[in-house]
Short mmCIF file of C-alpha atoms in Angstrom, two decimals:
data_model
loop_
_atom_site.label_atom_id
_atom_site.label_comp_id
_atom_site.label_asym_id
_atom_site.label_seq_id
_atom_site.Cartn_x
_atom_site.Cartn_y
_atom_site.Cartn_z
CA UNK Q 1221 35.95 0.86 -16.00
CA UNK Q 1222 37.22 1.10 -12.26
CA UNK Q 1223 36.65 4.28 -9.96
CA UNK Q 1224 40.53 5.03 -10.70
CA UNK Q 1225 39.71 5.14 -14.51
CA UNK Q 1226 36.74 6.69 -14.38
CA UNK Q 1227 38.12 9.50 -12.42
CA UNK Q 1228 41.09 10.32 -14.78
CA UNK Q 1229 38.75 10.32 -17.64
CA UNK Q 1230 36.59 13.51 -15.51
CA UNK Q 1231 40.26 14.50 -14.36
CA UNK Q 1232 38.93 15.00 -10.99
CA UNK Q 1233 40.51 12.67 -7.98
CA UNK Q 1234 38.77 9.94 -6.94
CA UNK Q 1235 37.73 10.65 -3.32
CA UNK Q 1236 35.50 13.64 -5.27
CA UNK Q 1237 34.51 11.39 -7.58
CA UNK Q 1238 33.40 8.79 -4.75
CA UNK Q 1239 31.91 11.48 -2.91
CA UNK Q 1240 29.42 12.81 -5.97
CA UNK Q 1241 28.55 9.47 -6.42
CA UNK Q 1242 27.79 8.82 -2.77
CA UNK Q 1243 25.51 12.28 -2.30
CA UNK Q 1244 28.23 13.82 0.05
CA UNK Q 1245 26.74 17.34 0.67
CA UNK Q 1246 30.72 19.04 0.29
CA UNK Q 1247 30.60 17.93 -3.24
CA UNK Q 1248 29.47 21.04 -5.36
CA UNK Q 1249 26.11 20.51 -7.77
CA UNK Q 1250 28.36 21.36 -10.49
CA UNK Q 1251 30.53 18.82 -9.73
CA UNK Q 1252 28.02 16.33 -9.05
CA UNK Q 1253 26.02 16.85 -11.36
CA UNK Q 1254 29.30 16.61 -14.10
CA UNK Q 1255 30.08 13.07 -12.36
CA UNK Q 1256 26.62 11.75 -12.64
CA UNK Q 1257 25.94 12.52 -16.54
CA UNK Q 1258 29.43 11.14 -16.79
CA UNK Q 1259 28.33 7.98 -15.31
CA UNK Q 1260 25.26 7.65 -17.10
CA UNK Q 1261 27.20 7.81 -20.33
CA UNK Q 1262 30.07 5.67 -20.11
CA UNK Q 1263 28.06 2.89 -18.24
CA UNK Q 1264 30.12 3.60 -14.78
CA UNK Q 1265 28.38 1.95 -11.43
CA UNK Q 1266 30.55 1.75 -8.34
CA UNK Q 1267 31.20 -1.21 -7.17
CA UNK Q 1268 28.74 -2.01 -4.28
CA UNK Q 1269 31.07 -3.57 -1.71
CA UNK Q 1270 33.76 -1.21 -2.07
CA UNK Q 1271 30.88 1.43 -1.52
CA UNK Q 1272 29.84 -0.54 1.70
CA UNK Q 1273 32.97 -0.01 2.88
CA UNK Q 1274 33.95 3.10 2.40
CA UNK Q 1275 30.88 4.74 3.73
CA UNK Q 1276 30.50 1.93 6.85
CA UNK Q 1277 26.75 0.87 5.71
CA UNK Q 1278 25.30 -2.10 4.02
CA UNK Q 1279 24.00 -1.16 1.24
CA UNK Q 1280 20.55 -2.73 1.74
CA UNK Q 1281 17.09 -2.52 2.79
CA UNK Q 1282 15.34 -5.14 4.87
CA UNK Q 1283 11.68 -6.18 4.28
CA UNK Q 1284 10.71 -8.79 6.92
CA UNK Q 1285 7.46 -11.15 5.52
CA UNK Q 1286 6.15 -13.70 8.78
CA UNK Q 1287 5.01 -16.98 7.38
CA UNK Q 1288 1.55 -16.32 8.12
CA UNK Q 1289 1.58 -13.66 5.65
CA UNK Q 1290 3.56 -15.15 2.49
CA UNK Q 1291 0.75 -14.73 0.63
CA UNK Q 1292 2.09 -11.24 0.51
CA UNK Q 1293 4.87 -12.54 -1.59
CA UNK Q 1294 2.28 -13.34 -4.69
CA UNK Q 1295 0.01 -10.16 -3.29
CA UNK Q 1296 -0.39 -7.62 -6.27
CA UNK Q 1297 -0.32 -5.20 -3.86
CA UNK Q 1298 3.36 -6.13 -2.31
CA UNK Q 1299 4.51 -6.60 -5.25
CA UNK Q 1300 3.61 -3.16 -6.87
CA UNK Q 1301 4.88 -1.48 -3.53
CA UNK Q 1302 8.52 -3.31 -3.61
CA UNK Q 1303 8.74 -2.86 -7.21
CA UNK Q 1304 8.55 0.87 -6.58
CA UNK Q 1305 10.67 1.01 -3.54
CA UNK Q 1306 13.31 -1.35 -5.55
CA UNK Q 1307 13.77 1.46 -8.34
CA UNK Q 1308 14.49 3.96 -5.57
CA UNK Q 1309 17.01 1.29 -4.15
CA UNK Q 1310 18.65 0.61 -7.50
CA UNK Q 1311 19.03 4.26 -8.44
CA UNK Q 1312 20.81 4.73 -5.49
CA UNK Q 1313 23.10 1.60 -4.62
CA UNK Q 1314 20.99 -0.04 -2.76
CA UNK Q 1315 19.74 -3.60 -2.54
CA UNK Q 1316 16.53 -5.47 -0.86
CA UNK Q 1317 16.98 -8.14 1.36
CA UNK Q 1318 13.45 -10.03 1.73
CA UNK Q 1319 13.48 -12.22 5.03
CA UNK Q 1320 10.66 -14.60 5.38
CA UNK Q 1321 10.40 -16.04 8.97
CA UNK Q 1322 7.90 -17.48 11.28
CA UNK Q 1323 5.40 -15.56 13.20
CA UNK Q 1324 7.13 -15.91 16.47
CA UNK Q 1325 10.40 -15.19 14.94
CA UNK Q 1326 9.86 -11.81 13.88
CA UNK Q 1327 10.90 -9.66 15.96
CA UNK Q 1328 13.97 -12.11 16.27
CA UNK Q 1329 14.68 -11.09 12.77
CA UNK Q 1330 14.68 -7.36 13.56
CA UNK Q 1331 17.30 -8.09 16.38
CA UNK Q 1332 19.84 -9.91 13.75
CA UNK Q 1333 19.65 -7.41 11.22
CA UNK Q 1334 21.03 -5.04 13.74
CA UNK Q 1335 23.30 -8.23 14.55
CA UNK Q 1336 24.62 -9.11 11.54
CA UNK Q 1337 24.71 -5.27 9.79
CA UNK Q 1338 23.13 -6.80 7.10
CA UNK Q 1339 20.99 -3.75 6.17
CA UNK Q 1340 20.85 0.05 7.02
CA UNK Q 1341 17.26 0.42 7.17
CA UNK Q 1342 13.54 -1.62 7.29
CA UNK Q 1343 10.33 -0.76 5.47
CA UNK Q 1344 7.73 -2.24 7.68
CA UNK Q 1345 4.38 -3.70 6.24
CA UNK Q 1346 1.04 -4.50 6.91
CA UNK Q 1347 1.01 -2.17 10.80
CA UNK Q 1348 -1.43 -3.02 13.36
CA UNK Q 1349 -3.59 -1.00 15.90
CA UNK Q 1350 -1.03 -0.93 18.41
CA UNK Q 1351 1.72 -2.31 16.19
CA UNK Q 1352 4.71 -3.45 18.69
CA UNK Q 1353 7.39 -3.72 16.11
CA UNK Q 1354 7.29 0.63 15.95
CA UNK Q 1355 8.55 1.05 19.44
CA UNK Q 1356 11.01 -2.57 19.06
CA UNK Q 1357 12.43 -0.99 15.80
CA UNK Q 1358 12.80 2.63 17.67
CA UNK Q 1359 14.65 0.96 20.50
CA UNK Q 1360 16.94 -0.83 18.40
CA UNK Q 1361 17.87 2.06 16.53
CA UNK Q 1362 17.46 0.61 13.38
CA UNK Q 1363 15.84 3.59 10.65
CA UNK Q 1364 12.88 2.26 9.16
CA UNK Q 1365 9.43 3.73 7.09
CA UNK Q 1366 5.97 2.17 7.92
CA UNK Q 1367 3.72 1.50 4.97
CA UNK Q 1368 0.73 2.85 6.87
CA UNK Q 1369 0.13 3.97 10.06
CA UNK Q 1370 -0.57 2.18 13.77
CA UNK Q 1371 -3.32 4.59 15.02
CA UNK Q 1372 -2.22 3.90 18.63
CA UNK Q 1373 1.29 3.86 19.05
CA UNK Q 1374 2.47 6.82 20.53
CA UNK Q 1375 6.12 6.70 19.75
CA UNK Q 1376 7.17 8.84 16.61
CA UNK Q 1377 7.88 6.97 13.37
CA UNK Q 1378 8.20 7.62 9.87
CA UNK Q 1379 4.86 6.52 7.57
CA UNK Q 1380 3.59 6.82 3.85
CA UNK Q 1381 -0.23 6.14 3.97
CA UNK Q 1382 -3.76 6.51 1.86
CA UNK Q 1383 -6.53 8.22 3.49
CA UNK Q 1384 -8.23 5.36 3.82
CA UNK Q 1385 -11.16 7.16 6.14
CA UNK Q 1386 -11.29 9.44 3.48
CA UNK Q 1387 -11.56 7.14 -0.06
CA UNK Q 1388 -14.35 4.92 1.88
CA UNK Q 1389 -16.50 8.25 3.18
CA UNK Q 1390 -16.40 9.83 -0.66
CA UNK Q 1391 -17.36 6.26 -1.88
CA UNK Q 1392 -20.00 5.65 0.57
CA UNK Q 1393 -21.07 9.21 0.06
CA UNK Q 1394 -21.09 8.63 -3.62
CA UNK Q 1395 -23.46 5.83 -3.38
CA UNK Q 1396 -25.96 7.43 -0.96
CA UNK Q 1397 -26.30 10.20 -3.57
CA UNK Q 1398 -27.42 7.49 -5.92
CA UNK Q 1399 -30.09 6.59 -3.49
CA UNK Q 1400 -28.78 3.41 -2.07
CA UNK Q 1401 -29.44 3.01 2.00
CA UNK Q 1402 -28.34 -0.51 2.15
CA UNK Q 1403 -24.98 -0.93 1.27
CA UNK Q 1404 -22.50 -3.23 2.49
CA UNK Q 1405 -19.11 -3.44 3.27
CA UNK Q 1406 -16.86 -5.94 2.64
CA UNK Q 1407 -13.29 -5.31 4.45
CA UNK Q 1408 -9.72 -6.58 5.38
CA UNK Q 1409 -9.45 -8.26 8.35
CA UNK Q 1410 -10.06 -5.46 11.32
CA UNK Q 1411 -6.71 -5.86 13.40
CA UNK Q 1412 -5.09 -3.84 10.69
CA UNK Q 1413 -5.16 -0.18 10.67
CA UNK Q 1414 -6.23 0.40 7.44
CA UNK Q 1415 -8.97 -1.39 7.56
CA UNK Q 1416 -10.10 0.23 10.53
CA UNK Q 1417 -9.85 3.50 8.74
CA UNK Q 1418 -12.03 2.39 6.40
CA UNK Q 1419 -14.77 1.13 8.31
CA UNK Q 1420 -14.39 4.74 10.10
CA UNK Q 1421 -14.77 6.11 6.66
CA UNK Q 1422 -18.05 4.02 5.56
CA UNK Q 1423 -19.61 4.48 9.08
CA UNK Q 1424 -18.88 8.09 9.28
CA UNK Q 1425 -21.03 8.84 5.90
CA UNK Q 1426 -23.80 6.27 7.00
CA UNK Q 1427 -24.41 8.36 10.04
CA UNK Q 1428 -23.98 11.77 8.39
CA UNK Q 1429 -27.03 11.04 6.48
CA UNK Q 1430 -28.72 9.49 9.77
CA UNK Q 1431 -28.39 5.96 8.79
CA UNK Q 1432 -27.46 3.71 11.56
CA UNK Q 1433 -24.77 0.92 10.09
CA UNK Q 1434 -26.11 -2.73 10.49
CA UNK Q 1435 -23.67 -5.27 11.44
CA UNK Q 1436 -25.16 -7.96 8.95
CA UNK Q 1437 -23.56 -5.83 6.23
CA UNK Q 1438 -19.97 -5.74 7.53
CA UNK Q 1439 -18.01 -8.29 7.07
CA UNK Q 1440 -14.10 -8.62 7.55
CA UNK Q 1441 -11.89 -11.18 6.48
CA UNK Q 1442 -8.99 -12.02 3.59
CA UNK Q 1443 -9.32 -10.01 1.04
CA UNK Q 1444 -9.49 -12.74 -1.64
CA UNK Q 1445 -12.08 -13.70 -4.61
CA UNK Q 1446 -13.40 -16.39 -3.13
CA UNK Q 1447 -14.46 -14.57 -0.08
CA UNK Q 1448 -15.96 -11.65 -2.53
CA UNK Q 1449 -17.72 -14.24 -4.11
CA UNK Q 1450 -19.20 -15.76 -1.41
CA UNK Q 1451 -20.43 -13.24 0.90
CA UNK Q 1452 -21.76 -11.92 -2.01
CA UNK Q 1453 -24.23 -14.63 -2.46
CA UNK Q 1454 -25.11 -14.94 0.78
CA UNK Q 1455 -25.99 -10.77 1.07
CA UNK Q 1456 -27.79 -11.17 -1.84
CA UNK Q 1457 -29.84 -14.08 -1.03
CA UNK Q 1458 -30.73 -12.49 2.36
CA UNK Q 1459 -34.80 -11.30 2.86
CA UNK Q 1460 -33.52 -7.75 2.93
CA UNK Q 1461 -30.78 -7.88 0.56
CA UNK Q 1462 -28.23 -4.70 -0.25
CA UNK Q 1463 -28.74 -2.76 -3.16
CA UNK Q 1464 -24.85 -1.50 -2.76
CA UNK Q 1465 -21.22 -3.41 -2.29
CA UNK Q 1466 -18.37 -1.48 -1.16
CA UNK Q 1467 -15.29 -3.54 -0.83
CA UNK Q 1468 -11.11 -3.09 0.07
CA UNK Q 1469 -9.82 -4.71 -2.63
CA UNK Q 1470 -10.21 -5.00 -6.69
CA UNK Q 1471 -9.16 -9.31 -6.01
CA UNK Q 1472 -12.29 -9.03 -3.92
CA UNK Q 1473 -14.30 -7.33 -6.14
CA UNK Q 1474 -13.87 -9.63 -8.77
CA UNK Q 1475 -15.23 -12.32 -6.67
CA UNK Q 1476 -18.05 -10.01 -5.79
CA UNK Q 1477 -18.49 -9.15 -9.79
CA UNK Q 1478 -19.01 -13.65 -10.49
CA UNK Q 1479 -21.43 -13.72 -7.37
CA UNK Q 1480 -23.60 -10.90 -8.82
CA UNK Q 1481 -23.42 -12.55 -12.22
CA UNK Q 1482 -24.40 -16.35 -10.67
CA UNK Q 1483 -27.50 -15.00 -9.34
CA UNK Q 1484 -28.37 -13.28 -12.61
CA UNK Q 1485 -28.32 -10.33 -11.48
CA UNK Q 1486 -26.73 -7.28 -13.81
CA UNK Q 1487 -23.62 -5.46 -11.94
CA UNK Q 1488 -24.28 -1.41 -11.83
CA UNK Q 1489 -28.15 -1.86 -12.49
CA UNK Q 1490 -29.77 -4.57 -10.01
CA UNK Q 1491 -26.63 -4.02 -7.65
CA UNK Q 1492 -23.87 -1.20 -7.86
CA UNK Q 1493 -20.20 -2.30 -6.63
CA UNK Q 1494 -17.19 0.19 -5.71
CA UNK Q 1495 -13.93 -1.16 -5.23
CA UNK Q 1496 -10.43 0.31 -4.11
CA UNK Q 1497 -8.35 -1.00 -6.71
CA UNK Q 1498 -4.53 0.90 -5.57
CA UNK Q 1499 -3.77 1.38 -9.59
CA UNK Q 1500 -2.23 -2.17 -9.60
CA UNK Q 1501 0.25 -2.66 -12.52
CA UNK Q 1502 -0.90 -6.16 -13.14
CA UNK Q 1503 -4.67 -5.98 -12.29
CA UNK Q 1504 -5.73 -3.45 -14.32
CA UNK Q 1505 -9.21 -1.94 -14.03
CA UNK Q 1506 -10.65 -1.81 -17.52
CA UNK Q 1507 -8.80 -0.06 -20.35
CA UNK Q 1508 -10.22 3.29 -21.77
CA UNK Q 1509 -13.58 2.60 -19.50
CA UNK Q 1510 -13.14 1.38 -16.15
CA UNK Q 1511 -15.04 -1.82 -14.89
CA UNK Q 1512 -15.45 -0.82 -11.54
CA UNK Q 1513 -15.83 2.54 -10.14
CA UNK Q 1514 -13.33 2.91 -7.40
CA UNK Q 1515 -10.90 4.69 -5.15
CA UNK Q 1516 -7.29 4.59 -6.38
CA UNK Q 1517 -4.19 5.42 -4.99
CA UNK Q 1518 -0.58 4.11 -6.83
CA UNK Q 1519 0.95 1.71 -4.17
CA UNK Q 1520 3.58 1.81 -6.82
CA UNK Q 1521 4.12 5.69 -6.06
CA UNK Q 1522 3.70 4.58 -2.33
CA UNK Q 1523 6.80 2.07 -2.62
CA UNK Q 1524 9.11 5.16 -4.03
CA UNK Q 1525 8.07 7.64 -1.69
CA UNK Q 1526 8.50 4.97 1.11
CA UNK Q 1527 11.99 3.86 0.20
CA UNK Q 1528 13.50 7.96 -0.63
CA UNK Q 1529 11.77 8.71 2.68
CA UNK Q 1530 14.55 5.99 4.37
CA UNK Q 1531 16.92 6.51 2.33
CA UNK Q 1532 17.22 9.93 3.47
CA UNK Q 1533 16.97 9.28 7.40
CA UNK Q 1534 19.88 6.75 6.51
CA UNK Q 1535 21.47 9.53 5.08
CA UNK Q 1536 20.97 11.82 8.68
CA UNK Q 1537 17.60 13.71 8.06
CA UNK Q 1538 16.18 12.53 11.20
CA UNK Q 1539 12.43 12.67 10.87
CA UNK Q 1540 9.91 11.41 11.57
CA UNK Q 1541 8.21 12.52 8.29
CA UNK Q 1542 4.74 11.44 7.37
CA UNK Q 1543 3.15 11.89 3.77
CA UNK Q 1544 -0.53 11.13 3.12
CA UNK Q 1545 -1.91 10.12 -0.05
CA UNK Q 1546 -5.47 10.86 -1.24
CA UNK Q 1547 -7.41 8.53 -3.08
CA UNK Q 1548 -8.94 9.20 -6.46
CA UNK Q 1549 -12.84 8.57 -6.89
CA UNK Q 1550 -12.81 6.97 -10.48
CA UNK Q 1551 -16.28 6.57 -12.21
CA UNK Q 1552 -16.96 3.20 -13.76
CA UNK Q 1553 -19.77 0.91 -15.17
CA UNK Q 1554 -20.02 -0.93 -11.69
CA UNK Q 1555 -22.39 1.92 -9.87
CA UNK Q 1556 -25.78 3.12 -10.75
CA UNK Q 1557 -28.90 4.57 -9.10
CA UNK Q 1558 -30.58 2.17 -6.28
CA UNK Q 1559 -33.11 -0.24 -8.32
CA UNK Q 1560 -36.71 0.90 -7.44
CA UNK Q 1561 -38.82 -1.49 -4.75
CA UNK Q 1562 -40.45 -3.79 -6.91
CA UNK Q 1563 -44.53 -2.54 -5.75
CA UNK Q 1564 -46.12 -5.21 -3.84
CA UNK Q 1565 -49.58 -6.32 -5.35
CA UNK Q 1566 -52.24 -7.67 -2.61
CA UNK Q 1567 -53.89 -10.94 -3.32
CA UNK Q 1568 -56.87 -10.73 -5.86
CA UNK Q 1569 -60.24 -11.07 -3.67
#
């Protein structure tokens, strides 16, 4: 069905129908609802190329992935975020353009988007502490939203983030309430802003109970199953092992669990474990009863929020906008009271 045929069906001009479909404010709400309802009923979708010509927009949103982070493409967190964002893009007639570039070509990729005019905005992933991409995008004038925050960046920007500091503070407080005093932290790479915030929450909870954080119990690295397994084996084999482990990813948590079980210990009894799991669609934390006690936040919902925020900016809402999500602390089978110390019996005689 063409725009002309669809307009004739509704008894409206092509200009009115086009403006209603594209969200122009001069169209009344009643007319807009009439057009959108009819479009859904008759399966009408505007021609994207024609819409782009009419609006002067590319009708696409860009996501740039450096090659060093190409594992993000198969990371369930990235997949869930882009799935949520993609729902919003498609419902608004936008496409998603993912560009994988070498690390030293990332800045060039953003400049190329501006030159080619093949995207209307950018979602910025994995912000660092003082991320140079934020002032770059501000200078280029390309609308963007950051998934996360960059603590030491003074330039204005729009962002969607989870309250990582509070989430890890609450998780550590729960373990302390259960009697644990030696709590290990298996964190992400700490040049990433989220990881720094998570360590801050962990340390704040310890300091509040007059416990000095032990550097030997704090580890950073890629959040992989192997990292969780190897670090757990090393930590629990040490002379003064932790009784609880707090980890930044459910993927790491599966490795921690494997390491605990290989040592003949029982998770939740001998060693407690809390993970940040992000409510991943294809990496579920159990069914009716969660396997892991977890700080949970839907990254898919974050994708939807970030995408809508960006489309609003593109439509003329200047921002900057901020949206802070709170994580839910969910109890599972992986936590329990700190085990009692084994009594020491002096030798006979």
